[in-house]
Amino acid sequence: MTTKGAAMRRRFSGLGFRLMAVMGVALLPLAILSYVQGLKTAQLAEARVTNVIRGETLIAANPLIAEIVKAQTKTATLSVVLPAVLREGGVAGLQACRRVMDDIVRADIGLITFAGYVDRDGQMECGARNEQRNLAGTDAMTLLMTDPGPKIAVNPYGPVSKTSVLIVSHPVWDQVGSLMGFAFVSLPHALLDRSVEVRAADEAQPLSLMTFDAQGTLLTSSVGMDAALQSLPVNRSLESYAQGGARSFLANTAAGERRAFAVVPLQAGTLYLLGSWPANRLDNTIFEGAFPAFLFPMMMWAASLLVALLASESQVLRHVRLLRDRITAFAAGERQLPGLNMDGAALELRSVGLAYERMTEAVVRNEADLENTIHQKEVLLREVHHRVKNNLQLIASILNMQLRGARTNEAKEAMRTVQDRVISLATVHRELYQTSGLTDVRADELLPRVATDLLRIGSAPGRRFDLETEVDDIRLTPDQAVPLALFLTEGMANVIKHSWSGGAGNARIGLTLQRSDGSMARFTLCNSLTRPSGEGDEGPQIEGKDGFGSQLLTAFSQQLNGKVTRGRQGDSYVLSMDFPLRPLSEGEERLAPKPAVSVAADDEDDVS
């Protein structure tokens, strides 16, 4: 599982989420009841607003409706009068008919700009201003003859006014009921649009009114016939609104504007009014169905869950987190912790906090006792190492005194060799009581000190050394530190023994200890073979038959489970050893490690 998935799982399995889930299930019936009640309220509000917008649409469209009604009344009147006027026949009848049409236009009743009569053959010989037209074969004439009756039609390019007009027609019947023709009047759309203009100075998006017939043909538009198509709702035809009856709704126009629409039948099956209002004037959510009814109970339900979360946070979670943080810090080793403040917590949580404080006090007290005991043991153990070091130094001093009284070179050399080994062992014990821990020895401190001490003892006039060390920070157990120090002692003894005596310059000695692998280390000791200052091409020849020192090197390497290699490399002689590093836990678990010097002593006895 990924880290993110684990974090999400911990969050959802927390106490706060579980309390929210339980409270959510408990409050869900109340949310459902609230939703049902809110839905009923929303339906009532929607019905109220629907009626309001339809009423406002009718009020705003009153001037337009009045003009259309006037035009219909005029045509109905003409259909009654014209049979008597045309009864005279001939030129006299046409002249009388033309006078009637002129009188209707000059009467200035409404917005009528033209009136005329067309017979059933499509000949308009009776028109205002003596206009005559042949309408035979036109679509309008065909429609009138197919279904004779009162009609309202649109002509985007009126033959007389040359502008878009609304034509209101009515059939003319003779005394026996035969169709004579059609009387009609025309109303320019420009005048109709001005009659319904919204005059409010602060109206940024005015009302637009459009009329259409049952076939979905747009008849009039307060925003102009050219812009009417951009003001209609998208994805619905006007014919579908005519079939649906009166209704109100919100929709986007073809221009992308959100508006409220109301459809009102002016003449069922013939004429319909479509009013369009800016959507920001209305409560948009009323027209979004059940959304407000759903939103309110959901908000109440979410608010209840939030209250449950806050309550659990203030009463439980913050105290639990405080207790968790203190326990975590204490488990990580932090002991200087402030007091646990559980004020305001429930009785059960205060009891847990009190039990935690008592437990931590007992643990801290026991740890203090253990640390005190360990400190006392460390002091005693350091004192033991210190006394051992002093005793070894005393032995080295005694050997030095005996060395002065030795008569033969062989005795002096043997005693000096023993003295170097004792000094090396004393140095190891000094490191054991000076180091910060008792279970490990720092190799980067131990080996350079041992090498420096040996070179200081082995230096003499005409025999000087330049020591270069490169020792990694490797921690050694005492069981490894002692044989490694003695291995270095034997190697340094060999270097000092075969170094130059007299002459100019210092001999170069290199000491390294590096990790060669995760659990392996490589010890290297090298010294130069070429004499400095041109005193000769070859230095001391140190390779040859193995002696007592070589046996000691082998014995110490066996204690380290190491592999020794030595020989000449270029102008240097190199002594190296690869050995595995022991885990420091062995140093902690050891009870009575066997000193390495005793092994060396046993090896000396065997050699001797």
XYZ file of C-alpha atoms in Angstrom:
608
model
C 0.000 0.000 0.000
C 1.309 3.441 -0.914
C 2.005 6.152 1.628
C -0.940 8.194 0.381
C -3.264 5.204 0.609
C -2.079 4.440 4.135
C -2.662 8.064 5.163
C -6.204 7.976 3.736
C -6.885 4.709 5.500
C -5.708 6.138 8.842
C -7.869 9.213 8.334
C -11.003 7.229 7.560
C -10.379 4.838 10.441
C -9.997 7.706 12.923
C -12.401 8.458 15.734
C -13.551 11.740 14.204
C -14.606 10.125 10.920
C -16.400 7.319 12.729
C -18.322 9.774 14.893
C -19.300 11.717 11.774
C -20.467 8.511 10.086
C -22.599 7.497 13.071
C -24.107 10.977 13.380
C -24.722 11.055 9.634
C -26.713 7.817 9.755
C -28.636 9.044 12.799
C -29.537 12.358 11.163
C -30.344 10.947 7.728
C -34.116 10.416 8.445
C -34.397 14.037 9.554
C -32.632 15.123 6.366
C -35.091 13.096 4.257
C -38.093 14.634 6.067
C -36.608 18.076 5.605
C -36.066 17.345 1.921
C -39.700 16.300 1.395
C -40.965 19.379 3.209
C -38.568 21.615 1.311
C -39.678 20.067 -1.984
C -43.301 20.916 -1.253
C -42.338 24.442 -0.290
C -40.307 24.797 -3.478
C -43.243 23.583 -5.571
C -45.552 26.176 -3.988
C -42.958 28.889 -4.485
C -42.468 27.832 -8.083
C -46.196 27.981 -8.768
C -46.359 31.429 -7.193
C -43.433 32.776 -9.176
C -44.735 31.149 -12.367
C -48.039 32.960 -11.973
C -46.246 36.192 -11.196
C -44.048 36.080 -14.280
C -46.977 35.189 -16.524
C -48.966 38.045 -15.060
C -46.079 40.467 -15.519
C -45.650 39.274 -19.087
C -49.332 39.926 -19.837
C -49.138 43.352 -18.214
C -46.045 44.256 -20.213
C -47.648 42.917 -23.415
C -50.926 44.797 -22.947
C -50.097 47.471 -25.582
C -49.169 44.781 -28.108
C -52.236 42.710 -27.322
C -54.419 45.808 -27.594
C -53.039 46.626 -31.050
C -53.570 43.073 -32.289
C -57.090 43.016 -30.877
C -57.823 46.370 -32.555
C -56.548 45.011 -35.853
C -58.666 41.872 -35.484
C -61.695 44.019 -34.650
C -61.107 46.194 -37.722
C -60.863 43.226 -40.045
C -63.971 41.653 -38.511
C -65.831 44.956 -39.026
C -64.618 45.190 -42.618
C -65.787 41.633 -43.297
C -69.322 42.758 -42.321
C -69.302 46.103 -44.156
C -67.604 45.134 -47.421
C -70.470 42.968 -48.836
C -72.771 45.983 -48.725
C -70.105 48.332 -50.102
C -69.243 46.027 -52.985
C -72.875 45.282 -53.784
C -73.022 48.285 -56.146
C -70.437 46.572 -58.336
C -68.271 48.061 -61.003
C -66.161 51.155 -60.552
C -68.564 52.706 -58.058
C -68.264 49.756 -55.717
C -64.458 49.781 -55.920
C -64.343 53.524 -55.288
C -66.550 53.132 -52.233
C -64.361 50.274 -51.011
C -61.214 52.368 -51.418
C -62.760 55.220 -49.475
C -63.578 52.845 -46.639
C -59.952 51.632 -46.568
C -58.622 55.177 -46.583
C -60.978 56.121 -43.758
C -59.717 53.207 -41.650
C -56.076 54.255 -42.110
C -56.800 57.964 -41.557
C -58.839 57.240 -38.442
C -55.516 56.676 -36.636
C -57.064 54.106 -34.370
C -54.201 51.867 -33.426
C -51.074 51.281 -35.484
C -52.758 50.290 -38.760
C -50.873 51.717 -41.731
C -52.674 49.901 -44.542
C -56.040 48.258 -45.190
C -57.274 46.392 -48.240
C -59.497 43.782 -49.759
C -58.477 40.883 -52.012
C -61.029 38.732 -53.821
C -60.871 34.994 -53.997
C -59.016 35.197 -57.304
C -56.117 36.973 -55.601
C -56.815 40.427 -57.081
C -56.428 43.340 -54.678
C -58.297 46.200 -56.487
C -59.540 47.787 -53.279
C -56.794 49.181 -51.122
C -55.933 52.303 -49.184
C -54.237 54.977 -51.232
C -55.651 53.249 -54.326
C -53.088 50.426 -54.037
C -53.747 47.485 -56.361
C -51.924 44.159 -56.366
C -52.171 40.754 -57.950
C -51.702 38.154 -55.200
C -52.837 35.152 -57.194
C -50.583 32.147 -56.721
C -48.714 33.529 -53.695
C -48.149 31.385 -50.603
C -50.230 33.750 -48.507
C -53.190 33.477 -50.887
C -52.866 29.737 -51.053
C -52.914 29.527 -47.227
C -55.991 31.750 -47.028
C -57.901 29.708 -49.586
C -56.893 26.396 -48.020
C -58.250 27.259 -44.593
C -60.486 30.344 -44.773
C -60.735 32.000 -41.414
C -59.280 34.790 -39.252
C -55.528 34.684 -39.517
C -52.437 36.576 -38.465
C -49.364 36.334 -40.664
C -45.997 37.973 -41.063
C -44.608 39.457 -44.253
C -40.955 40.384 -43.743
C -41.118 42.637 -46.818
C -44.517 44.283 -47.151
C -45.429 45.074 -50.773
C -46.751 48.520 -49.816
C -44.633 49.674 -46.845
C -41.507 47.763 -47.977
C -40.891 46.854 -44.312
C -41.706 43.897 -42.078
C -45.415 43.947 -41.238
C -47.965 41.928 -39.302
C -51.000 41.151 -41.456
C -54.350 40.462 -39.781
C -56.949 39.024 -42.178
C -60.607 38.007 -41.979
C -62.768 36.212 -44.632
C -65.626 38.126 -46.272
C -68.836 36.172 -46.896
C -71.819 37.194 -49.030
C -75.461 36.919 -48.006
C -75.717 33.276 -49.072
C -72.534 32.311 -47.247
C -70.205 32.141 -50.210
C -66.610 33.285 -49.825
C -66.082 36.623 -51.568
C -62.518 37.370 -50.484
C -60.525 38.579 -47.527
C -60.264 41.887 -45.715
C -56.926 42.637 -44.109
C -54.951 45.323 -42.301
C -51.190 45.602 -41.760
C -49.254 46.775 -38.695
C -45.552 47.623 -39.092
C -43.315 45.736 -36.711
C -41.348 48.887 -35.938
C -44.439 50.526 -34.444
C -45.426 47.361 -32.597
C -41.945 47.108 -31.056
C -42.069 50.681 -29.786
C -45.404 50.035 -28.176
C -43.883 47.498 -25.797
C -40.500 49.116 -25.118
C -39.499 49.129 -21.453
C -38.999 52.729 -20.466
C -37.424 52.209 -17.051
C -34.135 54.102 -16.952
C -32.436 51.495 -14.742
C -33.456 48.477 -16.827
C -30.191 47.042 -18.137
C -31.763 44.016 -19.829
C -35.273 45.025 -20.962
C -38.189 42.700 -21.413
C -38.550 41.236 -24.881
C -41.946 40.121 -26.183
C -42.551 37.883 -29.164
C -45.731 36.487 -30.670
C -46.019 33.320 -32.722
C -48.713 31.118 -34.170
C -49.558 27.454 -33.642
C -47.161 26.399 -36.404
C -44.259 28.095 -34.586
C -44.022 31.019 -37.009
C -42.678 34.120 -35.340
C -45.139 37.006 -35.831
C -43.770 39.946 -33.837
C -40.700 40.703 -31.743
C -39.980 43.690 -29.517
C -36.256 43.252 -30.196
C -36.694 43.213 -33.954
C -37.331 40.351 -36.275
C -33.640 40.143 -37.207
C -32.516 39.675 -33.565
C -35.483 37.524 -32.579
C -33.822 34.222 -33.482
C -30.894 35.015 -31.144
C -33.345 35.739 -28.305
C -35.256 32.440 -28.496
C -34.520 29.480 -26.222
C -32.088 26.974 -27.705
C -32.917 23.347 -28.489
C -36.694 23.968 -28.500
C -39.056 25.054 -31.288
C -41.840 27.597 -30.887
C -44.326 24.981 -32.081
C -43.545 22.830 -29.018
C -44.286 25.784 -26.727
C -47.628 26.274 -28.478
C -48.526 22.649 -27.837
C -47.492 22.806 -24.185
C -49.830 25.631 -23.189
C -49.037 28.279 -20.566
C -45.793 27.740 -18.701
C -42.687 29.484 -17.279
C -39.089 28.312 -17.400
C -35.426 29.308 -17.417
C -33.306 28.676 -20.524
C -30.284 29.901 -22.413
C -30.799 31.883 -25.584
C -28.948 31.235 -28.823
C -26.708 34.179 -27.870
C -25.722 32.367 -24.650
C -27.714 34.591 -22.270
C -29.589 33.100 -19.335
C -33.199 34.373 -19.288
C -36.630 33.573 -17.849
C -39.403 32.846 -20.342
C -43.208 32.799 -20.061
C -45.560 31.386 -22.710
C -49.125 32.799 -22.635
C -51.832 31.808 -25.190
C -53.473 34.977 -26.539
C -55.809 33.090 -28.832
C -55.768 29.345 -28.233
C -54.668 27.508 -31.324
C -53.911 30.750 -33.185
C -51.790 33.295 -31.354
C -49.264 32.868 -28.530
C -47.148 35.334 -26.582
C -43.560 34.591 -25.485
C -42.165 36.942 -22.831
C -38.477 36.963 -21.953
C -37.152 38.488 -18.719
C -33.603 38.884 -17.403
C -32.868 35.864 -15.215
C -31.287 38.016 -12.501
C -34.671 39.601 -11.802
C -36.007 36.276 -10.588
C -35.078 33.631 -8.070
C -33.282 31.323 -10.451
C -33.343 28.378 -8.065
C -37.148 28.286 -8.227
C -36.921 27.074 -11.794
C -34.193 24.504 -11.148
C -36.656 21.842 -10.030
C -35.904 20.175 -6.677
C -32.419 21.638 -6.281
C -33.258 24.137 -3.503
C -35.334 21.526 -1.694
C -32.388 19.159 -1.894
C -29.814 21.796 -1.018
C -31.328 22.984 2.237
C -31.604 19.587 3.984
C -28.173 18.657 2.693
C -26.763 21.852 4.170
C -28.502 21.137 7.450
C -27.220 17.566 7.392
C -23.681 18.725 6.616
C -23.943 21.360 9.355
C -24.997 18.636 11.814
C -22.002 16.533 10.812
C -19.763 19.559 11.254
C -21.213 20.158 14.712
C -20.585 16.490 15.557
C -16.999 16.800 14.335
C -16.396 19.999 16.319
C -17.959 18.465 19.410
C -15.810 15.335 19.142
C -12.789 17.553 18.471
C -13.320 19.717 21.555
C -14.410 16.938 23.912
C -12.396 13.926 22.788
C -10.022 14.215 19.855
C -7.799 17.055 21.054
C -7.240 15.315 24.397
C -6.590 11.989 22.682
C -4.083 13.626 20.300
C -2.331 15.323 23.217
C -2.079 12.016 25.047
C -0.913 10.279 21.837
C 1.809 12.866 21.215
C 3.103 12.539 24.770
C 3.144 8.748 24.577
C 4.907 8.850 21.191
C 7.511 11.332 22.441
C 8.065 9.302 25.600
C 8.447 6.096 23.578
C 11.006 7.889 21.368
C 13.148 8.645 24.408
C 12.025 12.167 25.273
C 11.924 12.561 29.046
C 11.726 16.340 29.552
C 8.010 16.661 28.774
C 5.650 19.385 30.067
C 2.773 18.451 32.291
C -0.242 16.780 30.681
C -3.070 19.322 30.729
C -6.389 17.441 30.544
C -8.590 20.324 31.749
C -12.022 20.145 30.208
C -11.702 16.484 29.291
C -14.244 13.874 30.252
C -13.730 11.917 33.461
C -12.659 8.779 31.596
C -10.011 10.667 29.621
C -8.719 12.388 32.757
C -8.375 8.951 34.372
C -6.355 7.722 31.385
C -4.144 10.811 31.558
C -3.545 10.334 35.267
C -2.642 6.662 34.695
C -0.209 7.735 31.947
C 1.505 10.260 34.232
C 1.881 7.669 36.999
C 3.288 5.154 34.525
C 5.800 7.635 33.084
C 6.903 8.689 36.563
C 7.538 5.053 37.463
C 9.425 4.428 34.195
C 11.557 7.562 34.625
C 12.349 6.625 38.220
C 13.341 3.084 37.224
C 15.438 4.414 34.341
C 17.191 6.803 36.704
C 17.994 3.919 39.038
C 19.299 1.850 36.120
C 21.381 4.739 34.809
C 22.837 5.252 38.252
C 23.731 1.560 38.476
C 25.234 1.590 35.003
C 27.197 4.728 35.825
C 28.635 3.100 38.905
C 29.627 0.056 36.854
C 31.160 2.309 34.191
C 33.188 4.104 36.843
C 34.424 0.804 38.247
C 35.210 -0.580 34.803
C 37.048 2.594 33.777
C 38.994 2.386 36.992
C 39.930 -1.215 36.179
C 41.159 -0.204 32.721
C 43.022 2.723 34.224
C 44.765 0.519 36.797
C 45.593 -2.076 34.138
C 47.109 0.679 32.001
C 49.129 1.943 34.951
C 50.337 -1.561 35.750
C 51.341 -2.152 32.151
C 53.195 1.152 32.074
C 54.907 0.123 35.308
C 55.919 -3.155 33.657
C 57.197 -1.178 30.643
C 59.249 1.006 32.999
C 60.693 -2.056 34.744
C 61.576 -3.513 31.359
C 63.246 -0.249 30.453
C 65.335 -0.444 33.620
C 66.254 -4.036 32.835
C 67.026 -2.989 29.290
C 69.703 -0.584 30.497
C 71.406 -3.361 32.404
C 71.354 -5.886 29.572
C 74.748 -6.831 28.290
C 74.031 -8.446 24.930
C 72.253 -6.967 21.894
C 69.987 -10.011 21.664
C 68.700 -9.455 25.205
C 68.223 -5.752 24.602
C 66.303 -6.448 21.389
C 64.065 -9.023 23.057
C 63.345 -6.779 26.019
C 62.656 -3.801 23.722
C 60.205 -5.899 21.712
C 58.343 -6.947 24.872
C 58.372 -3.338 26.067
C 56.760 -2.148 22.781
C 54.022 -4.746 23.070
C 53.314 -3.806 26.672
C 53.143 -0.116 25.733
C 50.757 -0.944 22.881
C 48.502 -2.932 25.225
C 48.591 -0.091 27.756
C 47.522 2.318 25.025
C 44.521 0.114 24.234
C 43.438 0.115 27.871
C 43.866 3.865 28.014
C 41.494 4.179 25.073
C 39.038 1.860 26.769
C 38.658 4.106 29.792
C 38.889 7.396 27.864
C 36.288 6.530 25.213
C 32.677 7.728 25.558
C 31.383 4.141 25.651
C 32.596 0.929 27.187
C 31.505 -1.435 24.477
C 33.416 0.043 21.535
C 36.699 1.785 20.695
C 37.099 4.393 17.955
C 39.707 3.168 15.500
C 40.465 6.710 14.252
C 41.617 7.605 17.776
C 43.247 4.329 18.821
C 45.501 3.494 15.856
C 47.076 6.961 15.308
C 47.854 7.221 19.048
C 49.449 3.791 19.163
C 51.521 4.545 16.051
C 52.582 7.952 17.359
C 53.621 6.539 20.734
C 55.659 3.792 19.098
C 57.392 6.227 16.735
C 58.180 8.551 19.621
C 59.830 5.677 21.466
C 61.599 4.367 18.378
C 62.892 7.746 17.167
C 66.554 8.541 17.663
C 69.109 10.990 16.285
C 69.442 10.288 12.577
C 66.231 8.220 12.513
C 63.092 10.317 12.044
C 59.675 9.410 10.672
C 56.838 11.167 8.809
C 53.545 9.483 9.703
C 50.525 9.842 7.404
C 47.258 8.381 8.716
C 43.877 7.881 7.034
C 41.597 6.014 9.390
C 37.815 5.925 8.937
C 35.459 6.408 11.853
C 35.114 2.695 12.572
C 33.902 1.453 15.946
C 35.654 -1.690 17.155
C 34.704 -4.038 19.920
C 37.406 -4.519 22.608
C 37.950 -8.071 21.300
C 38.977 -6.559 17.956
C 40.648 -3.368 19.195
C 43.284 -5.250 21.255
C 44.550 -7.677 18.551
C 44.397 -4.918 15.909
C 46.511 -2.627 18.107
C 49.004 -5.454 18.707
C 49.038 -6.188 14.968
C 49.902 -2.530 14.375
C 52.585 -2.739 17.091
C 54.305 -5.660 15.400
C 54.093 -3.928 12.041
C 55.492 -0.673 13.435
C 58.259 -2.609 15.201
C 59.255 -4.092 11.870
C 59.223 -0.631 10.252
C 61.336 0.914 13.021
C 63.722 -2.032 13.094
C 64.478 -1.824 9.392
C 64.369 1.971 9.005
C 67.462 4.020 8.148
C 69.895 5.063 10.822
C 71.824 8.187 10.006
C 71.660 10.266 6.899
C 69.360 13.091 5.956
C 65.585 13.098 5.599
C 62.738 11.286 7.326
C 61.307 7.904 6.529
C 57.690 7.985 5.249
C 55.136 5.744 6.951
C 51.515 5.405 5.852
C 48.726 4.023 8.072
C 45.174 3.464 6.714
C 42.064 1.670 7.895
C 39.066 1.838 5.556
C 35.828 0.033 4.976
C 36.213 -2.158 1.911
C 32.670 -3.506 2.062
C 29.625 -3.165 4.257
C 31.010 -5.579 6.839
C 34.723 -5.704 5.896
C 37.670 -3.441 6.653
C 41.204 -3.185 5.211
C 44.204 -2.312 7.348
C 47.320 -1.076 5.493
C 50.766 -0.128 6.812
C 53.451 0.916 4.341
C 56.944 2.438 4.575
C 59.227 3.836 1.893
C 62.208 1.843 0.627
C 64.013 4.575 -1.325
C 66.490 6.629 0.717
C 65.904 10.370 0.668
C 68.499 12.992 -0.432
C 70.159 10.582 -2.918
C 71.746 8.341 -0.299
C 71.241 5.279 -2.460
C 68.728 3.651 -4.705
C 67.722 0.852 -2.395
C 66.523 0.939 1.145
C 66.620 -1.809 3.701
C 65.709 -5.238 2.486
C 62.993 -6.432 4.881
C 61.687 -9.409 2.988
C 63.149 -12.708 3.967
C 62.603 -15.659 6.234
C 59.706 -15.306 8.649
C 60.734 -14.799 12.243
C 59.032 -14.392 15.569
C 57.367 -11.086 14.536
C 55.804 -12.735 11.494
C 54.358 -15.464 13.695
C 52.838 -12.826 15.972
C 51.313 -11.035 12.974
C 49.771 -14.314 11.861
C 48.439 -15.027 15.371
C 46.848 -11.557 15.719
C 45.295 -11.775 12.232
C 43.787 -15.152 13.135
C 42.144 -13.579 16.173
C 40.566 -11.045 13.784
C 39.686 -13.737 11.191
C 41.731 -11.668 8.781
C 43.832 -12.380 5.730
C 47.359 -10.894 5.669
C 49.226 -9.872 2.529
C 52.657 -8.234 2.458
C 55.370 -7.432 -0.003
C 57.024 -4.777 -2.020
C 54.891 -2.463 -4.148
C 56.963 0.004 -6.128
C 59.257 1.909 -3.790
C 57.261 0.916 -0.676
C 56.815 -2.139 1.486
C 53.140 -2.777 2.247
C 51.613 -4.827 5.051
C 47.804 -5.187 4.674
C 45.060 -7.223 6.276
C 41.383 -7.680 5.338
C 39.150 -8.641 8.254
C 35.401 -8.659 9.021
C 33.988 -6.085 11.404
C 32.092 -7.514 14.313
C 28.759 -5.979 15.325
C 28.967 -3.803 18.421
C 26.298 -5.938 20.044
C 28.981 -8.561 20.670
C 30.860 -6.027 22.756
C 27.722 -5.321 24.746
C 26.953 -8.983 25.346
C 30.430 -10.139 26.236
C 30.877 -10.995 29.877
C 34.552 -11.773 30.277
C 36.528 -11.269 27.085
C 39.875 -12.946 26.907
C 42.696 -10.384 26.726
C 44.593 -10.481 23.457
C 47.950 -10.194 25.274
C 47.448 -13.620 26.809
C 47.028 -15.066 23.331
C 50.171 -13.329 22.250
C 51.945 -14.687 25.320
C 50.713 -18.184 24.499
C 52.000 -17.759 20.981
C 55.402 -16.666 22.342
C 55.539 -19.754 24.514
C 54.726 -21.922 21.517
C 57.379 -20.238 19.420
C 59.956 -20.494 22.093
